[in-house]
Short mmCIF file of C-alpha atoms and ligand atoms in Angstrom, two decimals:
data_model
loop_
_atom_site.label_atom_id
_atom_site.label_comp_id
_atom_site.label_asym_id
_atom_site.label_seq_id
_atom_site.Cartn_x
_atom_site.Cartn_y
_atom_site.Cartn_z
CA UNK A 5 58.54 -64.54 72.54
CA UNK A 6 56.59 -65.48 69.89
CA UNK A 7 56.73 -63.52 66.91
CA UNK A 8 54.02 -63.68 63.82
CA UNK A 9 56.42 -62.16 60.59
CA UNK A 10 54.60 -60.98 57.50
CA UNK A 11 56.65 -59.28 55.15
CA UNK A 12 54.06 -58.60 52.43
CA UNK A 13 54.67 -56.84 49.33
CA UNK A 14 57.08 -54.35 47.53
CA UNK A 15 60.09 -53.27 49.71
CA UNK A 16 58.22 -55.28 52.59
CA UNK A 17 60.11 -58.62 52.35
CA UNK A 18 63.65 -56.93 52.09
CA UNK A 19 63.52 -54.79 54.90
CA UNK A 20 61.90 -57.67 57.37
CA UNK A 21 64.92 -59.30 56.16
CA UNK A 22 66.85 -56.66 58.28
CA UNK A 23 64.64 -56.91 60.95
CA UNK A 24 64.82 -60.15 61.45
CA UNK A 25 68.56 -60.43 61.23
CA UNK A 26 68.66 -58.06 64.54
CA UNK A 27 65.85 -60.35 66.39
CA UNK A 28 68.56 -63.06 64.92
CA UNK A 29 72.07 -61.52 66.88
CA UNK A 30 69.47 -60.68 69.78
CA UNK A 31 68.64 -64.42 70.07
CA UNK A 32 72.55 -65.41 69.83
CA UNK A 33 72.95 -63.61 72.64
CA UNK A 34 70.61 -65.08 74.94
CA UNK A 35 66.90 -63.12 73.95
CA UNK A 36 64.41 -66.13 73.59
CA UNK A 37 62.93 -65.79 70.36
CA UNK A 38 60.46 -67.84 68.18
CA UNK A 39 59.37 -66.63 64.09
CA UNK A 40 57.36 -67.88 62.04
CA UNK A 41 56.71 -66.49 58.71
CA UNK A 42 53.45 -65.81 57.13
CA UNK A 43 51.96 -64.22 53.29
CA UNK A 44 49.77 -61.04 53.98
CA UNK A 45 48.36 -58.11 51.40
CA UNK A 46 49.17 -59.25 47.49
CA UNK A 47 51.89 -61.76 48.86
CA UNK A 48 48.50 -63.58 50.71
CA UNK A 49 46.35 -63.20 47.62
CA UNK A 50 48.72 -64.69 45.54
CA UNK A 51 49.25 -67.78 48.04
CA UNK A 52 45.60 -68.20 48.86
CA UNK A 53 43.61 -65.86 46.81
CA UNK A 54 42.92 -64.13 50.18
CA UNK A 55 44.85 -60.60 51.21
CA UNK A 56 44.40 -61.47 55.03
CA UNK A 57 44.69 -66.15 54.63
CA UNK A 58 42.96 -67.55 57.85
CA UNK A 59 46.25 -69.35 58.55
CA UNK A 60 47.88 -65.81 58.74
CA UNK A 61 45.45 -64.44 60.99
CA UNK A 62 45.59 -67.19 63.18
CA UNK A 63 49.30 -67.10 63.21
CA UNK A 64 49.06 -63.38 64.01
CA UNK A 65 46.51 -64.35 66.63
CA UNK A 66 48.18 -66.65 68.64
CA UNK A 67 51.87 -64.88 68.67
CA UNK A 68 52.56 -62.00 71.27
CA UNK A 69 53.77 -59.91 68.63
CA UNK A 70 53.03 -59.53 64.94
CA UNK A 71 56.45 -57.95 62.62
CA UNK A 72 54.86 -56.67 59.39
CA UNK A 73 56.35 -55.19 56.44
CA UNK A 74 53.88 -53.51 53.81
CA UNK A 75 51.43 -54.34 51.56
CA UNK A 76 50.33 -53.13 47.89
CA UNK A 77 51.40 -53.05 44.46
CA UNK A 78 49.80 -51.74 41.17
CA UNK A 79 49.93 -55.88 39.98
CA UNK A 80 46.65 -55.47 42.29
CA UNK A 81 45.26 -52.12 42.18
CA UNK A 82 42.83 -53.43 39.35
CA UNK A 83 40.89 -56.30 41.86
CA UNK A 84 37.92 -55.57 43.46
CA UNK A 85 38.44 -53.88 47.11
CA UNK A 86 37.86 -56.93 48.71
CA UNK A 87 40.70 -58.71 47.55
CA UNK A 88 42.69 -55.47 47.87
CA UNK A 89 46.31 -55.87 49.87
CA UNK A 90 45.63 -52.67 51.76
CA UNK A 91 41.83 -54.78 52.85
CA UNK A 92 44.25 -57.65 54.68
CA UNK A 93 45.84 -54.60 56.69
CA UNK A 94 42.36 -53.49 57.76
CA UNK A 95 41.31 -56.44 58.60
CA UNK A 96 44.31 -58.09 60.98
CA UNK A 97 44.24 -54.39 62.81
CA UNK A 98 40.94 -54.72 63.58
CA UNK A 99 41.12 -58.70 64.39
CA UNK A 100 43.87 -58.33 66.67
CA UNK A 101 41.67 -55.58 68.28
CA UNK A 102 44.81 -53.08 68.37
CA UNK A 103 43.06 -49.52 69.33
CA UNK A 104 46.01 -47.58 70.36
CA UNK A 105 48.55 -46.21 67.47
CA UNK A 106 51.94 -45.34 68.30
CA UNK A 107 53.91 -43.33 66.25
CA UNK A 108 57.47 -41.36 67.53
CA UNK A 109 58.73 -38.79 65.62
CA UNK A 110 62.54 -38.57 66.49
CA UNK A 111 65.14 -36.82 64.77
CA UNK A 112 68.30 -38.46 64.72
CA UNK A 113 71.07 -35.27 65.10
CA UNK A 114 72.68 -36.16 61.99
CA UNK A 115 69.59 -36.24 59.73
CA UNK A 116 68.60 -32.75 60.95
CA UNK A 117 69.29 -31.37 57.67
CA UNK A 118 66.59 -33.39 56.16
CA UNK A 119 63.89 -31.78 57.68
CA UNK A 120 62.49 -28.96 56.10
CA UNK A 121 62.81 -26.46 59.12
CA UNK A 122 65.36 -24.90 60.93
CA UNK A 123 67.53 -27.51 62.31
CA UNK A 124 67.63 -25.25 65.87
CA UNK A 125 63.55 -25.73 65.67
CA UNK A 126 63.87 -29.57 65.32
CA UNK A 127 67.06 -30.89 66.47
CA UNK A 128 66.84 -32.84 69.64
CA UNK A 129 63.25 -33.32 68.94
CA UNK A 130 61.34 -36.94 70.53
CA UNK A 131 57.42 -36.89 70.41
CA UNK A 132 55.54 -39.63 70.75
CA UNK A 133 52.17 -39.36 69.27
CA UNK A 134 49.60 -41.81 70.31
CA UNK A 135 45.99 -42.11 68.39
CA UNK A 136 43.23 -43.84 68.83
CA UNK A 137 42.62 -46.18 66.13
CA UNK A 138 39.44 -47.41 66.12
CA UNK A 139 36.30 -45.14 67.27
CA UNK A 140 35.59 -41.62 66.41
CA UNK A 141 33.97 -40.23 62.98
CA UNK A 142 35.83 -42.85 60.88
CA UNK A 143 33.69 -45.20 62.60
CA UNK A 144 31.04 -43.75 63.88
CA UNK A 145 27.00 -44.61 62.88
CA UNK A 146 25.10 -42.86 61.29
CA UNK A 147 27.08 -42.69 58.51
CA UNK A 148 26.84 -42.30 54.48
CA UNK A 149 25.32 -40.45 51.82
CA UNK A 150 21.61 -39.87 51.59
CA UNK A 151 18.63 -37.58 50.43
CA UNK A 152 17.63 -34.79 52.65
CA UNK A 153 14.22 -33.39 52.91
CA UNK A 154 15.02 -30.75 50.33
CA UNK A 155 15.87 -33.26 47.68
CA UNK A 156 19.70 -32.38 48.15
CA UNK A 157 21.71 -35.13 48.58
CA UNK A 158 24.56 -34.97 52.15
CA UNK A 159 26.81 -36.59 53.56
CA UNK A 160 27.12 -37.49 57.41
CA UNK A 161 29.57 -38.72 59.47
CA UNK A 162 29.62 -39.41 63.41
CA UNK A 163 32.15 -38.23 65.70
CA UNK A 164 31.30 -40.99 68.49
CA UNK A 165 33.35 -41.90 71.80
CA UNK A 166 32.08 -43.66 74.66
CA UNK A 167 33.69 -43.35 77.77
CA UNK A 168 35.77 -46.73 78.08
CA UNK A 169 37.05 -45.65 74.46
CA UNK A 170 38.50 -42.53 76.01
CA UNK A 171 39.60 -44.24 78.90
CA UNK A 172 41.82 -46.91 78.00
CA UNK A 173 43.14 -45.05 75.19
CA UNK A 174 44.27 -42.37 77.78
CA UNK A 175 45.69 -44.94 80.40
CA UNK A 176 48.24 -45.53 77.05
CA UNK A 177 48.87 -41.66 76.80
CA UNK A 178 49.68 -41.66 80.97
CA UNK A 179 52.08 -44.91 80.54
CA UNK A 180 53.83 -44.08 78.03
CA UNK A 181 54.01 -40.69 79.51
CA UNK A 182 55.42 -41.78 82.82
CA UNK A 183 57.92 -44.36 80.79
CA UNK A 184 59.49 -41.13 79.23
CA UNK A 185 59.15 -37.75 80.06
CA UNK A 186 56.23 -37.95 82.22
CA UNK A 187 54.54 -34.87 80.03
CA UNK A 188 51.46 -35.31 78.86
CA UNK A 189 49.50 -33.23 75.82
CA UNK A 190 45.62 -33.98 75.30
CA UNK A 191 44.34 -32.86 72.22
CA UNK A 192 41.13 -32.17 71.16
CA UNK A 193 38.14 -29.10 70.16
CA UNK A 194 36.51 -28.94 73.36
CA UNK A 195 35.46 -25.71 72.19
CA UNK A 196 33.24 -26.63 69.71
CA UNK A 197 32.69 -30.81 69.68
CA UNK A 198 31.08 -32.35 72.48
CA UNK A 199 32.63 -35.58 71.90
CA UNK A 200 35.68 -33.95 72.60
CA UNK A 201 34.87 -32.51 75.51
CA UNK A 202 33.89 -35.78 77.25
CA UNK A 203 37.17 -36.56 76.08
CA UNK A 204 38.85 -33.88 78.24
CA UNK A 205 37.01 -34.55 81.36
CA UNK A 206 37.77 -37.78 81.24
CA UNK A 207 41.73 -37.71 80.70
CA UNK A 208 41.66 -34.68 83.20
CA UNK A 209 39.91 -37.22 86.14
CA UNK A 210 42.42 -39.64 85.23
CA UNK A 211 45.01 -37.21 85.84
CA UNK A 212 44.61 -38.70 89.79
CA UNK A 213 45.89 -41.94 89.39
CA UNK A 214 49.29 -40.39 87.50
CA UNK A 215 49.95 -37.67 89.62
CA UNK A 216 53.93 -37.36 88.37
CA UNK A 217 52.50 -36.63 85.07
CA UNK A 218 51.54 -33.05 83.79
CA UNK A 219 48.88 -32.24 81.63
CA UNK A 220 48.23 -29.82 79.79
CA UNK A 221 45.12 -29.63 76.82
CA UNK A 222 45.70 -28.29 73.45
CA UNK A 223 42.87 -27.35 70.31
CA UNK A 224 44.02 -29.44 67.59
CA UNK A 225 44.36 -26.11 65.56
CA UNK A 226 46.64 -24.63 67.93
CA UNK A 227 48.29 -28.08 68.01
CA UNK A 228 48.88 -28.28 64.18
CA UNK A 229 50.60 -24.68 64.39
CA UNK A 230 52.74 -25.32 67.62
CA UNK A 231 53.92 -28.98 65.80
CA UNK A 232 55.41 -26.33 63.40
CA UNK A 233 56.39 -23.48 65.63
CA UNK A 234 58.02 -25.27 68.53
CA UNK A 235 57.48 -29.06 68.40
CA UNK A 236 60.40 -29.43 71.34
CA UNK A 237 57.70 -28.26 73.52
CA UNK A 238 55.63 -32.04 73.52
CA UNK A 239 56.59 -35.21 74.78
CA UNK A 240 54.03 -37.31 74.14
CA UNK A 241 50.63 -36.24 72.62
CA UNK A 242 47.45 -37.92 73.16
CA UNK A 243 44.20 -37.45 70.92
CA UNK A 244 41.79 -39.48 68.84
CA UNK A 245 41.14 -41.28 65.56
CA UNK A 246 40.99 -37.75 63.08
CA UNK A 247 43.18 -35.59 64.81
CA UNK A 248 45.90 -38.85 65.50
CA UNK A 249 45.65 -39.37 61.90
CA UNK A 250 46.69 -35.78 60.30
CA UNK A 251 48.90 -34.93 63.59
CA UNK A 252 50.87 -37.60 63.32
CA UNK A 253 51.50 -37.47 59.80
CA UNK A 254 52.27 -33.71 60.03
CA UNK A 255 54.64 -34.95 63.00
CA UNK A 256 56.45 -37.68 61.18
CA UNK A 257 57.71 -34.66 58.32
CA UNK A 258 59.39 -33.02 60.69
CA UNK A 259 62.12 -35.46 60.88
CA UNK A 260 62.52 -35.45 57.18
CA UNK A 261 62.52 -39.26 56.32
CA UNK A 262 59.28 -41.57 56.05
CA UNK A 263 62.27 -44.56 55.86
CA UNK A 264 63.05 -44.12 59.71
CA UNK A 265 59.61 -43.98 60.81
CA UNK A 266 58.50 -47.02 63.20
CA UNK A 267 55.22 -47.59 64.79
CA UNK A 268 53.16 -49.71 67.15
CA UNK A 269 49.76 -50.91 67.64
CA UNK A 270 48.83 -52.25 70.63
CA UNK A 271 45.78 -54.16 72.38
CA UNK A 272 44.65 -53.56 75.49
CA UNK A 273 47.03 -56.52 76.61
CA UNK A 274 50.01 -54.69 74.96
CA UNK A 275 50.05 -57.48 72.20
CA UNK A 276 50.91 -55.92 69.27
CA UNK A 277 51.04 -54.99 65.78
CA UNK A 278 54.47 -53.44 64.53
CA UNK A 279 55.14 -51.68 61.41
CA UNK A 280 57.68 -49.25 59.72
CA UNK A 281 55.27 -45.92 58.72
CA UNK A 282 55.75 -46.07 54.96
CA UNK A 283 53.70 -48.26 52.58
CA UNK A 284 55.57 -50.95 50.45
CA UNK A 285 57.18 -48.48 47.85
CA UNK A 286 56.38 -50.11 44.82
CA UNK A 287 58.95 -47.50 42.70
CA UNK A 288 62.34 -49.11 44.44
CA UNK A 289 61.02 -52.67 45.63
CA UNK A 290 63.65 -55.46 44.72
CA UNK A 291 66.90 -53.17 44.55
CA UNK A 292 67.90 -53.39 47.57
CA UNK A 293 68.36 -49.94 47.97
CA UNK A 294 65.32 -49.27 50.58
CA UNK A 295 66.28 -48.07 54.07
CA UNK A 296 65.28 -50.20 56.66
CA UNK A 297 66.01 -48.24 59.78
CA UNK A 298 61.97 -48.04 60.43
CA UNK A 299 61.26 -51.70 60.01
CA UNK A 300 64.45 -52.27 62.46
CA UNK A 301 63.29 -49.67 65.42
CA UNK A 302 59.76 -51.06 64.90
CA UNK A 303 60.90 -54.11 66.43
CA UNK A 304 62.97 -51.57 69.56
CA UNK A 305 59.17 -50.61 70.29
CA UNK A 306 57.91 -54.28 70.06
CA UNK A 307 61.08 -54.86 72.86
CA UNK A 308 59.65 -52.16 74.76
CA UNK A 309 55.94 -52.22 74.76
CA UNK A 310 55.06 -55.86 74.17
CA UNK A 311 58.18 -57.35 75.65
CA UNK A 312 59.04 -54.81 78.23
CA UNK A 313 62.68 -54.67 77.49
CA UNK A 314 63.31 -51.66 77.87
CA UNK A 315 67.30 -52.79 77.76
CA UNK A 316 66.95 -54.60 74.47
CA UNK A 317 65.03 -51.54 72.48
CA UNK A 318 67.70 -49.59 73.89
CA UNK A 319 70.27 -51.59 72.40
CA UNK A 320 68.51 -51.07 69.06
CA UNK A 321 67.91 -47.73 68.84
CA UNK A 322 71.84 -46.96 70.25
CA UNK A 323 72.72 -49.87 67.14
CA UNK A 324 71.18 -47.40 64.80
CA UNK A 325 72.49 -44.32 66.56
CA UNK A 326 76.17 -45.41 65.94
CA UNK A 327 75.28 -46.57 62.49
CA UNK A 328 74.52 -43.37 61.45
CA UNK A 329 77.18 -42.12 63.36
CA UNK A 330 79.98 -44.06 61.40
CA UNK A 331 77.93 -42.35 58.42
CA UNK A 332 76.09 -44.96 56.99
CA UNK A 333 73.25 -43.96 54.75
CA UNK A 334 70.47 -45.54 52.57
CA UNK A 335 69.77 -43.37 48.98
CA UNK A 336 67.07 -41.85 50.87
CA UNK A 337 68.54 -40.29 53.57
CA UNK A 338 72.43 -40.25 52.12
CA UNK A 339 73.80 -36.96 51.47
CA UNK A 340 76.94 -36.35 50.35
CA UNK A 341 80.20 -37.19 52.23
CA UNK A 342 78.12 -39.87 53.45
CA UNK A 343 78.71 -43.46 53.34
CA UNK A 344 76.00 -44.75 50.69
CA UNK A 345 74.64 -48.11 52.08
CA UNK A 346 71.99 -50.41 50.12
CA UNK A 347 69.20 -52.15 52.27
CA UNK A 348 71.16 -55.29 53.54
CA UNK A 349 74.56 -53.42 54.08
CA UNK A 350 72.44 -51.02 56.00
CA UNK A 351 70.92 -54.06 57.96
CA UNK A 352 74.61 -55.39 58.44
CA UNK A 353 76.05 -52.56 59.62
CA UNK A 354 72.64 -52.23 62.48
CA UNK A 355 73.86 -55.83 63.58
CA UNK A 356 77.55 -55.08 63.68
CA UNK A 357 76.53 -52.40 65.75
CA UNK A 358 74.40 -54.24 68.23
P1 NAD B 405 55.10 -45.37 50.11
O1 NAD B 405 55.29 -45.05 51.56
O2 NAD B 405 55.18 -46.81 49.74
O3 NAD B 405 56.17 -44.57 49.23
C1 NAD B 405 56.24 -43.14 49.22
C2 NAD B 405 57.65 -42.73 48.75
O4 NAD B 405 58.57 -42.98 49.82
C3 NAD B 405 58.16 -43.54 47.55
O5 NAD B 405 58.93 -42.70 46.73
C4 NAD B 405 59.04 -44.60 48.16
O6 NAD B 405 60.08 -45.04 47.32
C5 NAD B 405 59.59 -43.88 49.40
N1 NAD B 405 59.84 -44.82 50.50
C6 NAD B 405 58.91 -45.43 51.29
N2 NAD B 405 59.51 -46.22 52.17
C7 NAD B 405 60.84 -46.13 51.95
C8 NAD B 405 61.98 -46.74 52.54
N3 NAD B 405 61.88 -47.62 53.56
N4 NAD B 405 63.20 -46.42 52.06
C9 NAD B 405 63.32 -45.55 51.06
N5 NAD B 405 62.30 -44.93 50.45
C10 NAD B 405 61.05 -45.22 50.90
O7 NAD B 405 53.68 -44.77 49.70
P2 NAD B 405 52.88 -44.83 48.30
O8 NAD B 405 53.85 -44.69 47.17
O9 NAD B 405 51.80 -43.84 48.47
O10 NAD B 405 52.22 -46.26 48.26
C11 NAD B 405 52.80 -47.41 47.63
C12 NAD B 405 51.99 -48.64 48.00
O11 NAD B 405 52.06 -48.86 49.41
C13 NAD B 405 50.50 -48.52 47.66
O12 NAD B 405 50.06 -49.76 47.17
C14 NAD B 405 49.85 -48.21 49.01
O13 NAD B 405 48.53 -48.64 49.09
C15 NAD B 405 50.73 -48.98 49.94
N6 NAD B 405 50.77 -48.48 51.34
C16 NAD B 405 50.87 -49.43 52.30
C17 NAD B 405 50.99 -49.04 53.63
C18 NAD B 405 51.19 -50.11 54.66
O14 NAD B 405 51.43 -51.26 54.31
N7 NAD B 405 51.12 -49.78 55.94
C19 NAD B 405 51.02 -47.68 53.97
C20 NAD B 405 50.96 -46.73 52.95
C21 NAD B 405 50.84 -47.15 51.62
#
């Protein structure tokens, strides 16, 4: 397995330093692993005044599975977008052609009382959302701000799918669906967007070649209010590049910490792209004191997606399971009675574990 790492900026290269300690113990005991380290975002502009180098994109290019940490820092908010960290993330996304965006949102029973509702509303809760990443209105032509025939200026945007879009983004949804609990959630506006209802017919006919899997179609209103209401209802949710985007943030709060957040990119070959949710936080970078629990069951999804291991990302996510168990916590999640853990004890203790 061949494995492109790019730690990147802020709190990026200290918690790929955890990750790669568990690929580490996971290649002592037999996984076959090779890493290779490359500068991305600010940490690539600084190298070679680029925030996506050709020599990282290549790397990322010709591994089966790219580890990244985060990019950005206000050192480079003032350089023109271009040369932007957040520009080198854009740009290996869309050269490694990932369209499909995974992004669980577990709880973990003992950080229940971080979220901010009722723990009986969350507790036990496991979606996986999956977006599209790379069609729909952020995308979409026409596009941009112009003068109408009244003199006033407007802005347009395109909501735009074709049907292979919809199609091989939904033959993720029905995968990943029948790798869990085989419960699937479409959601769209059928009511109102055409786009969208394209969309529908099209995961509904594909309903035929997963016949163990139920679906079931939600507005993304309604969806919004019942990821509030009763999110234990979903397993894993399926919709496009808007909706993905706001759902899945909405989704990831319910757990209560952005620091235990994984998620996964992947091409239509299951390569893929593999990142905790949270940006490089700047405001604790070079403490130590970061929690690197996301960056760590990033690489239990790159096991399990691009590897097919399902036994090794198991192994991972029961490491962290028992972690928190023994009542290990990073500042962000550490309450008290707790055991307070900085970044690398944290990353330790994950290994111990495994
Ligand atoms: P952020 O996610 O970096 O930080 C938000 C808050 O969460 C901060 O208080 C931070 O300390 C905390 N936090 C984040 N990850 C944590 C972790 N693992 N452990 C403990 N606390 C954690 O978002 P931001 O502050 O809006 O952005 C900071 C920089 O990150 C900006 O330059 C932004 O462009 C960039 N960013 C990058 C990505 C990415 O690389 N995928 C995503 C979002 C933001």
């Amino acid at each position: 397995m061949k494995i492109a790492v790019l730690p990147g900026d802020g709190i990026g290269p200290e918690i790929v330093a955890q990750a790669v300690k568990v690929l580490k113990a996971l290649a002592s005991d037999g996984l076959k692993v090779e890493l290779e380290e490359a500068p991305i975002g600010g940490a690539g502009y600084d190298a070679a005044g680029d925030p996506l180098p050709d020599a990282t994109m290549k790397l990322a290019q010709d591994a089966d599975a790219v580890l990244l940490g985060a990019v950005g820092g206000w050192q480079y908010d003032s350089l023109p977008r271009p040369m932007r960290p957040e520009q080198g993330l854009l740009r290996i996304r869309k050269g490694m052609n990932v369209f499909a965006n995974l992004r669980p949102a577990l709880l973990y029973p003992e950080l229940a009382s971080a979220s901010t509702l009722k723990p009986e509303v969350v507790s036990g809760l496991d979606i996986m959302i999956v977006r599209e990443l790379t069609g729909d209105i952020y995308f979409g032509q026409p596009r941009g701000i112009q003068v109408n025939d009244k003199g006033e200026r407007e802005g347009v945007n395109t909501m735009r799918y074709c049907e292979s879009e919809i199609r091989r983004i939904a033959k993720v949804g029905y995968e990943i669906a029948m790798k869990r609990g085989k419960k699937l959630c479409s959601v769209d506006k059928a009511n109102v967007l055409e786009t969208t209802e394209l969309w529908r017919e099209i995961v509904t006919g594909m309903n035929q070649d997963y016949p163990e899997v139920e679906l079931s179609h939600m507005y993304v209103d309604n969806a919004a209010m019942q990821l509030v209401r009763a999110p234990k209802q979903f397993d894993v949710m399926i919709t496009g590049n808007i909706f993905g985007d706001i759902l899945s943030d909405e989704a990831s709060m319910l757990t209560g910490s952005i620091g235990m957040l994984p998620s996964a990119s992947l091409d239509a070959n299951n390569k893929g792209l593999y990142e905790p949710s949270h940006g490089s936080a700047p405001d604790i970078a070079g403490k130590d004191i970061a929690n690197p629990l996301a960056t760590i069951l990033s690489v239990a999804m790159m096991l399990r997606y691009t590897f097919n291991s399902e036994e090794g990302a198991t192994r991972i996510e029961n490491a962290v399971k028992k972690v928190l168990a023994q009542g290990y916590r990073t500042a962000d999640i550490y309450t008290d009675g707790t055991r307070k853990a900085s970044c690398s004890e944290m990353g330790a203790a994950v290994v111990a574990a495994l």
